[in-house]
């Protein structure tokens, strides 16, 4: 076997990644380490200023030093893609934890807080570049990059906004003495999550996603109407991914559980729905049938009015099942 063939077998599609805990574990680690920490940092510094009687000029210096340290931390991301990525990320979580402890320890001198901000900035910069780079390291092409980058960016914005509100509420409810715990706990949780991630990440073979469900023909109009029933869309999305995998296997198709989890992620849910028509389209053309619907059309309907997208996909699945049944009959 040639080196090129070996490399090709290791390529992860975006669906391989999203269907794996390696992706979600890294994503949760990233969300706890970056948007939660950076989103709450300014709020925590404001409370620190009042509690430790630190002047505005010193707070400004802490912020400035943190930004420079974050920029330098970007350079450390190179180590994560050249060395043992999970081990290095755990080390960075430890550095970030130590930095936050020094920064927010009640009676720490300003010099210790300055060192803490440097450590926090270094770890934050390295993690913020390392995780997207590791995910892109799956070499799944432009589509994989767009999906993974879109998911990380959108969730980071949502989590960062929520972190600001949550930290302010916690500090108001529990007081300034809880500052050090509120700052450090997310980092500890992120490291614990990371220990559950396979250390091979995306350099190993993608795991087999052979889980399928028995295909069922459903009235497409009924599917569209049932989308207005709470939770039916989630049930249909789960079933549809498993059923399509049974008749038109594709590595660009999410696993049923991956599709269910992805339904709660903005942007990813639209891509998952659009990808459902790709496999039936290809299978139909392989057996001499027509192309059912454009994935772009499905994506736009999913974005603006999901029931129509569901009906179109179900229509394509129904037509494929009829074609396959006719083919089997003709062979007999």
mmCIF file of C-alpha atoms in Angstrom:
data_model
loop_
_atom_site.group_PDB
_atom_site.id
_atom_site.type_symbol
_atom_site.label_atom_id
_atom_site.label_comp_id
_atom_site.label_asym_id
_atom_site.label_seq_id
_atom_site.Cartn_x
_atom_site.Cartn_y
_atom_site.Cartn_z
ATOM 1 C CA UNK A 1 0.000 0.000 0.000
ATOM 2 C CA UNK A 2 1.398 3.421 -0.940
ATOM 3 C CA UNK A 3 1.874 6.313 1.420
ATOM 4 C CA UNK A 4 -0.776 8.268 -0.499
ATOM 5 C CA UNK A 5 -3.338 5.485 -0.011
ATOM 6 C CA UNK A 6 -2.516 5.261 3.693
ATOM 7 C CA UNK A 7 -2.960 8.999 4.091
ATOM 8 C CA UNK A 8 -6.252 8.914 2.211
ATOM 9 C CA UNK A 9 -7.745 6.367 4.606
ATOM 10 C CA UNK A 10 -7.043 8.701 7.514
ATOM 11 C CA UNK A 11 -9.053 11.630 6.143
ATOM 12 C CA UNK A 12 -11.980 12.550 8.368
ATOM 13 C CA UNK A 13 -15.085 14.044 6.779
ATOM 14 C CA UNK A 14 -16.988 16.695 8.726
ATOM 15 C CA UNK A 15 -19.643 14.073 9.479
ATOM 16 C CA UNK A 16 -16.980 11.695 10.847
ATOM 17 C CA UNK A 17 -15.784 14.435 13.165
ATOM 18 C CA UNK A 18 -19.184 15.609 14.372
ATOM 19 C CA UNK A 19 -20.277 12.001 14.944
ATOM 20 C CA UNK A 20 -17.288 11.421 17.239
ATOM 21 C CA UNK A 21 -16.822 12.319 20.926
ATOM 22 C CA UNK A 22 -13.319 13.483 19.976
ATOM 23 C CA UNK A 23 -14.891 16.519 18.291
ATOM 24 C CA UNK A 24 -17.429 17.254 21.028
ATOM 25 C CA UNK A 25 -14.897 16.709 23.817
ATOM 26 C CA UNK A 26 -12.492 19.153 22.166
ATOM 27 C CA UNK A 27 -15.331 21.593 21.560
ATOM 28 C CA UNK A 28 -16.497 21.532 25.202
ATOM 29 C CA UNK A 29 -12.884 21.915 26.362
ATOM 30 C CA UNK A 30 -12.513 24.913 24.055
ATOM 31 C CA UNK A 31 -15.763 26.531 25.171
ATOM 32 C CA UNK A 32 -14.871 26.217 28.854
ATOM 33 C CA UNK A 33 -11.274 27.377 28.360
ATOM 34 C CA UNK A 34 -11.753 30.267 25.950
ATOM 35 C CA UNK A 35 -15.183 31.971 25.717
ATOM 36 C CA UNK A 36 -16.108 31.212 29.328
ATOM 37 C CA UNK A 37 -12.768 32.491 30.631
ATOM 38 C CA UNK A 38 -12.357 35.469 28.297
ATOM 39 C CA UNK A 39 -16.037 36.409 28.433
ATOM 40 C CA UNK A 40 -16.056 36.577 32.214
ATOM 41 C CA UNK A 41 -12.566 38.029 32.658
ATOM 42 C CA UNK A 42 -13.494 41.691 32.376
ATOM 43 C CA UNK A 43 -16.430 41.230 34.733
ATOM 44 C CA UNK A 44 -14.145 39.514 37.233
ATOM 45 C CA UNK A 45 -11.481 42.222 36.895
ATOM 46 C CA UNK A 46 -14.111 44.817 37.723
ATOM 47 C CA UNK A 47 -14.976 42.976 40.935
ATOM 48 C CA UNK A 48 -11.260 42.485 41.680
ATOM 49 C CA UNK A 49 -10.640 46.226 41.380
ATOM 50 C CA UNK A 50 -13.223 46.960 44.058
ATOM 51 C CA UNK A 51 -12.203 44.101 46.338
ATOM 52 C CA UNK A 52 -8.423 44.504 46.162
ATOM 53 C CA UNK A 53 -8.415 48.278 45.732
ATOM 54 C CA UNK A 54 -6.468 48.080 42.484
ATOM 55 C CA UNK A 55 -6.338 51.318 40.478
ATOM 56 C CA UNK A 56 -7.587 51.767 36.928
ATOM 57 C CA UNK A 57 -4.023 52.111 35.652
ATOM 58 C CA UNK A 58 -3.111 48.729 37.129
ATOM 59 C CA UNK A 59 -6.232 47.109 35.665
ATOM 60 C CA UNK A 60 -5.291 48.632 32.314
ATOM 61 C CA UNK A 61 -1.787 47.194 32.648
ATOM 62 C CA UNK A 62 -3.204 43.739 33.434
ATOM 63 C CA UNK A 63 -5.406 43.849 30.337
ATOM 64 C CA UNK A 64 -2.564 45.074 28.110
ATOM 65 C CA UNK A 65 -0.133 42.435 29.388
ATOM 66 C CA UNK A 66 -2.814 39.783 28.919
ATOM 67 C CA UNK A 67 -3.283 40.762 25.270
ATOM 68 C CA UNK A 68 0.451 40.606 24.560
ATOM 69 C CA UNK A 69 0.691 37.244 26.326
ATOM 70 C CA UNK A 70 -2.247 35.932 24.292
ATOM 71 C CA UNK A 71 -0.492 36.968 21.081
ATOM 72 C CA UNK A 72 2.665 35.153 22.161
ATOM 73 C CA UNK A 73 0.540 32.170 23.136
ATOM 74 C CA UNK A 74 -0.529 31.785 19.504
ATOM 75 C CA UNK A 75 3.055 30.686 18.799
ATOM 76 C CA UNK A 76 2.729 27.849 21.311
ATOM 77 C CA UNK A 77 -0.134 26.385 19.257
ATOM 78 C CA UNK A 78 2.515 25.000 16.915
ATOM 79 C CA UNK A 79 3.606 22.611 19.661
ATOM 80 C CA UNK A 80 0.110 21.111 19.897
ATOM 81 C CA UNK A 81 0.098 20.020 16.254
ATOM 82 C CA UNK A 82 3.655 18.707 16.373
ATOM 83 C CA UNK A 83 3.612 16.954 19.736
ATOM 84 C CA UNK A 84 0.998 14.995 21.726
ATOM 85 C CA UNK A 85 -1.976 17.307 21.327
ATOM 86 C CA UNK A 86 -4.158 16.107 24.208
ATOM 87 C CA UNK A 87 -1.235 16.073 26.659
ATOM 88 C CA UNK A 88 -0.224 19.576 25.617
ATOM 89 C CA UNK A 89 -3.798 20.866 25.972
ATOM 90 C CA UNK A 90 -3.972 19.424 29.491
ATOM 91 C CA UNK A 91 -0.718 21.230 30.308
ATOM 92 C CA UNK A 92 -2.173 24.458 28.927
ATOM 93 C CA UNK A 93 -5.269 23.977 31.086
ATOM 94 C CA UNK A 94 -2.956 23.635 34.084
ATOM 95 C CA UNK A 95 -1.112 26.819 33.124
ATOM 96 C CA UNK A 96 -4.414 28.646 32.724
ATOM 97 C CA UNK A 97 -5.613 27.363 36.105
ATOM 98 C CA UNK A 98 -2.431 28.535 37.855
ATOM 99 C CA UNK A 99 -2.695 31.890 36.115
ATOM 100 C CA UNK A 100 -6.277 32.441 37.253
ATOM 101 C CA UNK A 101 -5.425 31.439 40.823
ATOM 102 C CA UNK A 102 -2.589 33.991 40.926
ATOM 103 C CA UNK A 103 -4.750 36.621 39.280
ATOM 104 C CA UNK A 104 -7.731 36.357 41.602
ATOM 105 C CA UNK A 105 -6.208 35.199 44.906
ATOM 106 C CA UNK A 106 -7.560 37.538 47.553
ATOM 107 C CA UNK A 107 -4.362 38.931 49.137
ATOM 108 C CA UNK A 108 -1.925 38.394 46.260
ATOM 109 C CA UNK A 109 0.431 41.297 45.495
ATOM 110 C CA UNK A 110 0.069 43.077 42.166
ATOM 111 C CA UNK A 111 3.212 41.399 40.803
ATOM 112 C CA UNK A 112 1.666 37.980 41.374
ATOM 113 C CA UNK A 113 -1.514 39.094 39.622
ATOM 114 C CA UNK A 114 0.578 40.321 36.716
ATOM 115 C CA UNK A 115 2.284 36.920 36.467
ATOM 116 C CA UNK A 116 -1.138 35.310 36.642
ATOM 117 C CA UNK A 117 -2.397 37.387 33.728
ATOM 118 C CA UNK A 118 0.665 36.429 31.686
ATOM 119 C CA UNK A 119 0.072 32.725 32.308
ATOM 120 C CA UNK A 120 -3.642 33.076 31.574
ATOM 121 C CA UNK A 121 -2.941 34.957 28.343
ATOM 122 C CA UNK A 122 -0.334 32.459 27.173
ATOM 123 C CA UNK A 123 -2.656 29.496 27.720
ATOM 124 C CA UNK A 124 -5.663 31.283 26.226
ATOM 125 C CA UNK A 125 -3.789 32.208 23.060
ATOM 126 C CA UNK A 126 -2.400 28.717 22.600
ATOM 127 C CA UNK A 127 -5.727 26.952 23.187
ATOM 128 C CA UNK A 128 -7.728 29.352 21.001
ATOM 129 C CA UNK A 129 -5.561 28.496 17.991
ATOM 130 C CA UNK A 130 -4.724 24.879 18.833
ATOM 131 C CA UNK A 131 -8.253 23.444 18.952
ATOM 132 C CA UNK A 132 -9.396 24.762 15.524
ATOM 133 C CA UNK A 133 -6.044 23.676 14.071
ATOM 134 C CA UNK A 134 -6.400 20.158 15.511
ATOM 135 C CA UNK A 135 -9.922 19.838 14.115
ATOM 136 C CA UNK A 136 -8.766 21.086 10.711
ATOM 137 C CA UNK A 137 -5.976 18.524 10.962
ATOM 138 C CA UNK A 138 -8.548 15.888 10.069
ATOM 139 C CA UNK A 139 -7.901 17.080 6.499
ATOM 140 C CA UNK A 140 -11.537 16.797 5.505
ATOM 141 C CA UNK A 141 -11.351 19.578 2.935
ATOM 142 C CA UNK A 142 -13.049 22.964 2.693
ATOM 143 C CA UNK A 143 -16.476 21.702 3.773
ATOM 144 C CA UNK A 144 -15.075 20.148 6.952
ATOM 145 C CA UNK A 145 -13.279 23.396 7.773
ATOM 146 C CA UNK A 146 -16.386 25.529 7.187
ATOM 147 C CA UNK A 147 -18.564 23.263 9.338
ATOM 148 C CA UNK A 148 -16.099 22.932 12.219
ATOM 149 C CA UNK A 149 -15.085 26.605 12.168
ATOM 150 C CA UNK A 150 -18.735 27.672 11.961
ATOM 151 C CA UNK A 151 -19.729 25.498 14.914
ATOM 152 C CA UNK A 152 -16.801 26.646 17.068
ATOM 153 C CA UNK A 153 -17.293 30.337 16.244
ATOM 154 C CA UNK A 154 -21.071 30.447 16.725
ATOM 155 C CA UNK A 155 -21.031 28.480 19.973
ATOM 156 C CA UNK A 156 -18.117 30.558 21.283
ATOM 157 C CA UNK A 157 -20.110 33.757 20.748
ATOM 158 C CA UNK A 158 -23.186 32.332 22.484
ATOM 159 C CA UNK A 159 -21.223 30.882 25.416
ATOM 160 C CA UNK A 160 -19.140 34.031 25.895
ATOM 161 C CA UNK A 161 -22.271 36.183 26.076
ATOM 162 C CA UNK A 162 -23.892 33.769 28.525
ATOM 163 C CA UNK A 163 -20.719 33.630 30.646
ATOM 164 C CA UNK A 164 -20.735 37.397 31.194
ATOM 165 C CA UNK A 165 -24.298 37.289 32.501
ATOM 166 C CA UNK A 166 -23.719 34.134 34.582
ATOM 167 C CA UNK A 167 -20.530 35.421 36.226
ATOM 168 C CA UNK A 168 -22.152 38.720 37.133
ATOM 169 C CA UNK A 169 -25.106 36.884 38.688
ATOM 170 C CA UNK A 170 -22.839 34.484 40.623
ATOM 171 C CA UNK A 171 -20.660 37.263 42.008
ATOM 172 C CA UNK A 172 -23.724 39.262 43.015
ATOM 173 C CA UNK A 173 -25.252 36.233 44.749
ATOM 174 C CA UNK A 174 -22.132 34.791 46.388
ATOM 175 C CA UNK A 175 -19.920 37.816 46.849
ATOM 176 C CA UNK A 176 -16.357 38.644 45.969
ATOM 177 C CA UNK A 177 -14.926 35.771 48.027
ATOM 178 C CA UNK A 178 -16.246 33.371 45.383
ATOM 179 C CA UNK A 179 -14.258 35.120 42.647
ATOM 180 C CA UNK A 180 -11.349 32.686 42.609
ATOM 181 C CA UNK A 181 -13.640 29.661 42.423
ATOM 182 C CA UNK A 182 -15.795 31.086 39.654
ATOM 183 C CA UNK A 183 -12.664 31.842 37.632
ATOM 184 C CA UNK A 184 -10.951 28.482 38.116
ATOM 185 C CA UNK A 185 -13.770 25.904 38.094
ATOM 186 C CA UNK A 186 -14.449 26.062 34.303
ATOM 187 C CA UNK A 187 -10.767 25.349 33.620
ATOM 188 C CA UNK A 188 -10.783 22.321 35.925
ATOM 189 C CA UNK A 189 -13.907 21.003 34.222
ATOM 190 C CA UNK A 190 -12.320 21.515 30.802
ATOM 191 C CA UNK A 191 -9.313 19.400 31.782
ATOM 192 C CA UNK A 192 -11.569 16.636 33.130
ATOM 193 C CA UNK A 193 -13.499 16.598 29.831
ATOM 194 C CA UNK A 194 -10.247 16.407 27.885
ATOM 195 C CA UNK A 195 -9.177 13.249 29.727
ATOM 196 C CA UNK A 196 -12.156 11.473 28.152
ATOM 197 C CA UNK A 197 -11.018 12.261 24.599
ATOM 198 C CA UNK A 198 -9.100 9.663 22.578
ATOM 199 C CA UNK A 199 -5.486 10.825 22.460
ATOM 200 C CA UNK A 200 -5.186 9.845 18.803
ATOM 201 C CA UNK A 201 -7.704 12.560 17.894
ATOM 202 C CA UNK A 202 -7.992 12.866 14.099
ATOM 203 C CA UNK A 203 -4.675 11.245 13.179
ATOM 204 C CA UNK A 204 -6.168 7.760 13.492
ATOM 205 C CA UNK A 205 -8.667 5.979 11.292
ATOM 206 C CA UNK A 206 -12.202 7.408 11.591
ATOM 207 C CA UNK A 207 -14.360 4.990 13.598
ATOM 208 C CA UNK A 208 -16.902 2.896 11.725
ATOM 209 C CA UNK A 209 -20.386 4.413 11.782
ATOM 210 C CA UNK A 210 -22.399 1.348 10.793
ATOM 211 C CA UNK A 211 -25.490 2.069 12.907
ATOM 212 C CA UNK A 212 -28.568 2.049 10.652
ATOM 213 C CA UNK A 213 -32.359 1.992 11.033
ATOM 214 C CA UNK A 214 -35.015 0.233 8.973
ATOM 215 C CA UNK A 215 -36.209 2.649 6.236
ATOM 216 C CA UNK A 216 -39.855 3.694 6.352
ATOM 217 C CA UNK A 217 -41.934 5.464 3.708
ATOM 218 C CA UNK A 218 -43.814 8.456 5.131
ATOM 219 C CA UNK A 219 -46.163 10.953 3.551
ATOM 220 C CA UNK A 220 -44.032 14.049 2.959
ATOM 221 C CA UNK A 221 -46.871 16.500 3.668
ATOM 222 C CA UNK A 222 -47.558 14.751 6.972
ATOM 223 C CA UNK A 223 -43.867 15.067 7.856
ATOM 224 C CA UNK A 224 -44.013 18.816 7.171
ATOM 225 C CA UNK A 225 -47.093 19.242 9.364
ATOM 226 C CA UNK A 226 -45.644 17.110 12.151
ATOM 227 C CA UNK A 227 -42.668 19.480 12.330
ATOM 228 C CA UNK A 228 -45.024 21.796 14.238
ATOM 229 C CA UNK A 229 -45.465 19.108 16.914
ATOM 230 C CA UNK A 230 -42.898 19.586 19.709
ATOM 231 C CA UNK A 231 -39.871 17.284 19.431
ATOM 232 C CA UNK A 232 -41.104 15.491 16.287
ATOM 233 C CA UNK A 233 -38.422 17.216 14.187
ATOM 234 C CA UNK A 234 -35.755 15.767 16.501
ATOM 235 C CA UNK A 235 -37.260 12.289 16.232
ATOM 236 C CA UNK A 236 -37.508 12.552 12.434
ATOM 237 C CA UNK A 237 -33.928 13.843 12.133
ATOM 238 C CA UNK A 238 -32.653 10.920 14.193
ATOM 239 C CA UNK A 239 -34.654 8.362 12.190
ATOM 240 C CA UNK A 240 -33.918 9.891 8.790
ATOM 241 C CA UNK A 241 -30.149 9.745 9.276
ATOM 242 C CA UNK A 242 -30.289 6.099 10.308
ATOM 243 C CA UNK A 243 -32.676 5.171 7.498
ATOM 244 C CA UNK A 244 -30.701 6.914 4.762
ATOM 245 C CA UNK A 245 -27.528 5.232 6.021
ATOM 246 C CA UNK A 246 -29.252 1.846 5.527
ATOM 247 C CA UNK A 247 -29.926 2.413 1.811
ATOM 248 C CA UNK A 248 -27.329 4.991 0.752
ATOM 249 C CA UNK A 249 -24.305 4.806 3.055
ATOM 250 C CA UNK A 250 -22.092 7.886 3.011
ATOM 251 C CA UNK A 251 -19.293 9.164 5.206
ATOM 252 C CA UNK A 252 -20.705 12.658 4.701
ATOM 253 C CA UNK A 253 -23.799 11.577 6.621
ATOM 254 C CA UNK A 254 -24.024 12.067 10.367
ATOM 255 C CA UNK A 255 -24.765 9.149 12.655
ATOM 256 C CA UNK A 256 -28.303 9.279 14.139
ATOM 257 C CA UNK A 257 -26.928 10.295 17.536
ATOM 258 C CA UNK A 258 -24.595 12.849 15.952
ATOM 259 C CA UNK A 259 -27.543 14.343 14.057
ATOM 260 C CA UNK A 260 -29.608 14.523 17.244
ATOM 261 C CA UNK A 261 -26.818 16.285 19.119
ATOM 262 C CA UNK A 262 -26.096 18.561 16.172
ATOM 263 C CA UNK A 263 -29.729 19.679 16.060
ATOM 264 C CA UNK A 264 -29.060 21.833 19.127
ATOM 265 C CA UNK A 265 -26.128 23.617 17.455
ATOM 266 C CA UNK A 266 -26.912 26.617 15.206
ATOM 267 C CA UNK A 267 -25.539 26.285 11.661
ATOM 268 C CA UNK A 268 -24.646 22.619 12.134
ATOM 269 C CA UNK A 269 -28.318 21.666 12.173
ATOM 270 C CA UNK A 270 -28.847 23.268 8.742
ATOM 271 C CA UNK A 271 -25.808 21.522 7.270
ATOM 272 C CA UNK A 272 -26.944 18.187 8.735
ATOM 273 C CA UNK A 273 -30.374 18.507 7.139
ATOM 274 C CA UNK A 274 -28.914 19.514 3.769
ATOM 275 C CA UNK A 275 -26.491 16.575 3.816
ATOM 276 C CA UNK A 276 -29.415 14.179 4.126
ATOM 277 C CA UNK A 277 -30.289 14.611 0.442
ATOM 278 C CA UNK A 278 -26.749 14.102 -0.887
ATOM 279 C CA UNK A 279 -26.622 10.360 -0.256
ATOM 280 C CA UNK A 280 -30.071 9.598 -1.811
ATOM 281 C CA UNK A 281 -29.158 11.783 -4.804
ATOM 282 C CA UNK A 282 -25.961 9.847 -5.405
ATOM 283 C CA UNK A 283 -27.552 6.432 -4.841
ATOM 284 C CA UNK A 284 -30.392 7.236 -7.250
ATOM 285 C CA UNK A 285 -27.953 8.298 -9.963
ATOM 286 C CA UNK A 286 -25.893 5.142 -9.430
ATOM 287 C CA UNK A 287 -28.921 2.973 -10.260
ATOM 288 C CA UNK A 288 -29.955 5.114 -13.225
ATOM 289 C CA UNK A 289 -32.484 7.372 -11.483
ATOM 290 C CA UNK A 290 -32.806 11.166 -11.251
ATOM 291 C CA UNK A 291 -31.260 13.605 -8.829
ATOM 292 C CA UNK A 292 -33.975 14.463 -6.314
ATOM 293 C CA UNK A 293 -33.221 17.893 -4.856
ATOM 294 C CA UNK A 294 -30.315 20.323 -4.607
ATOM 295 C CA UNK A 295 -28.566 20.369 -1.204
ATOM 296 C CA UNK A 296 -28.359 24.167 -1.505
ATOM 297 C CA UNK A 297 -32.143 24.377 -1.870
ATOM 298 C CA UNK A 298 -32.597 22.105 1.148
ATOM 299 C CA UNK A 299 -30.145 24.210 3.172
ATOM 300 C CA UNK A 300 -32.015 27.442 2.393
ATOM 301 C CA UNK A 301 -35.402 25.924 3.238
ATOM 302 C CA UNK A 302 -33.940 24.510 6.488
ATOM 303 C CA UNK A 303 -32.624 27.969 7.307
ATOM 304 C CA UNK A 304 -35.901 29.817 6.728
ATOM 305 C CA UNK A 305 -38.690 27.217 7.000
ATOM 306 C CA UNK A 306 -37.615 23.745 8.136
ATOM 307 C CA UNK A 307 -40.925 21.863 7.503
ATOM 308 C CA UNK A 308 -40.511 22.282 3.739
ATOM 309 C CA UNK A 309 -36.926 20.971 3.919
ATOM 310 C CA UNK A 310 -38.148 17.935 5.871
ATOM 311 C CA UNK A 311 -40.911 17.240 3.334
ATOM 312 C CA UNK A 312 -38.494 17.496 0.395
ATOM 313 C CA UNK A 313 -36.005 15.128 2.006
ATOM 314 C CA UNK A 314 -38.711 12.634 2.932
ATOM 315 C CA UNK A 315 -39.995 12.785 -0.650
ATOM 316 C CA UNK A 316 -36.498 11.942 -1.891
ATOM 317 C CA UNK A 317 -36.191 9.025 0.548
ATOM 318 C CA UNK A 318 -39.602 7.676 -0.529
ATOM 319 C CA UNK A 319 -38.683 7.847 -4.215
ATOM 320 C CA UNK A 320 -35.357 6.128 -3.577
ATOM 321 C CA UNK A 321 -37.079 3.283 -1.719
ATOM 322 C CA UNK A 322 -39.434 2.811 -4.682
ATOM 323 C CA UNK A 323 -36.482 2.736 -7.107
ATOM 324 C CA UNK A 324 -34.611 0.186 -5.005
ATOM 325 C CA UNK A 325 -37.713 -2.010 -4.752
ATOM 326 C CA UNK A 326 -38.176 -1.896 -8.527
ATOM 327 C CA UNK A 327 -34.539 -2.802 -9.073
ATOM 328 C CA UNK A 328 -34.825 -5.809 -6.765
ATOM 329 C CA UNK A 329 -37.998 -6.929 -8.523
ATOM 330 C CA UNK A 330 -36.386 -6.700 -11.959
ATOM 331 C CA UNK A 331 -33.404 -8.723 -10.768
ATOM 332 C CA UNK A 332 -35.713 -11.484 -9.552
#
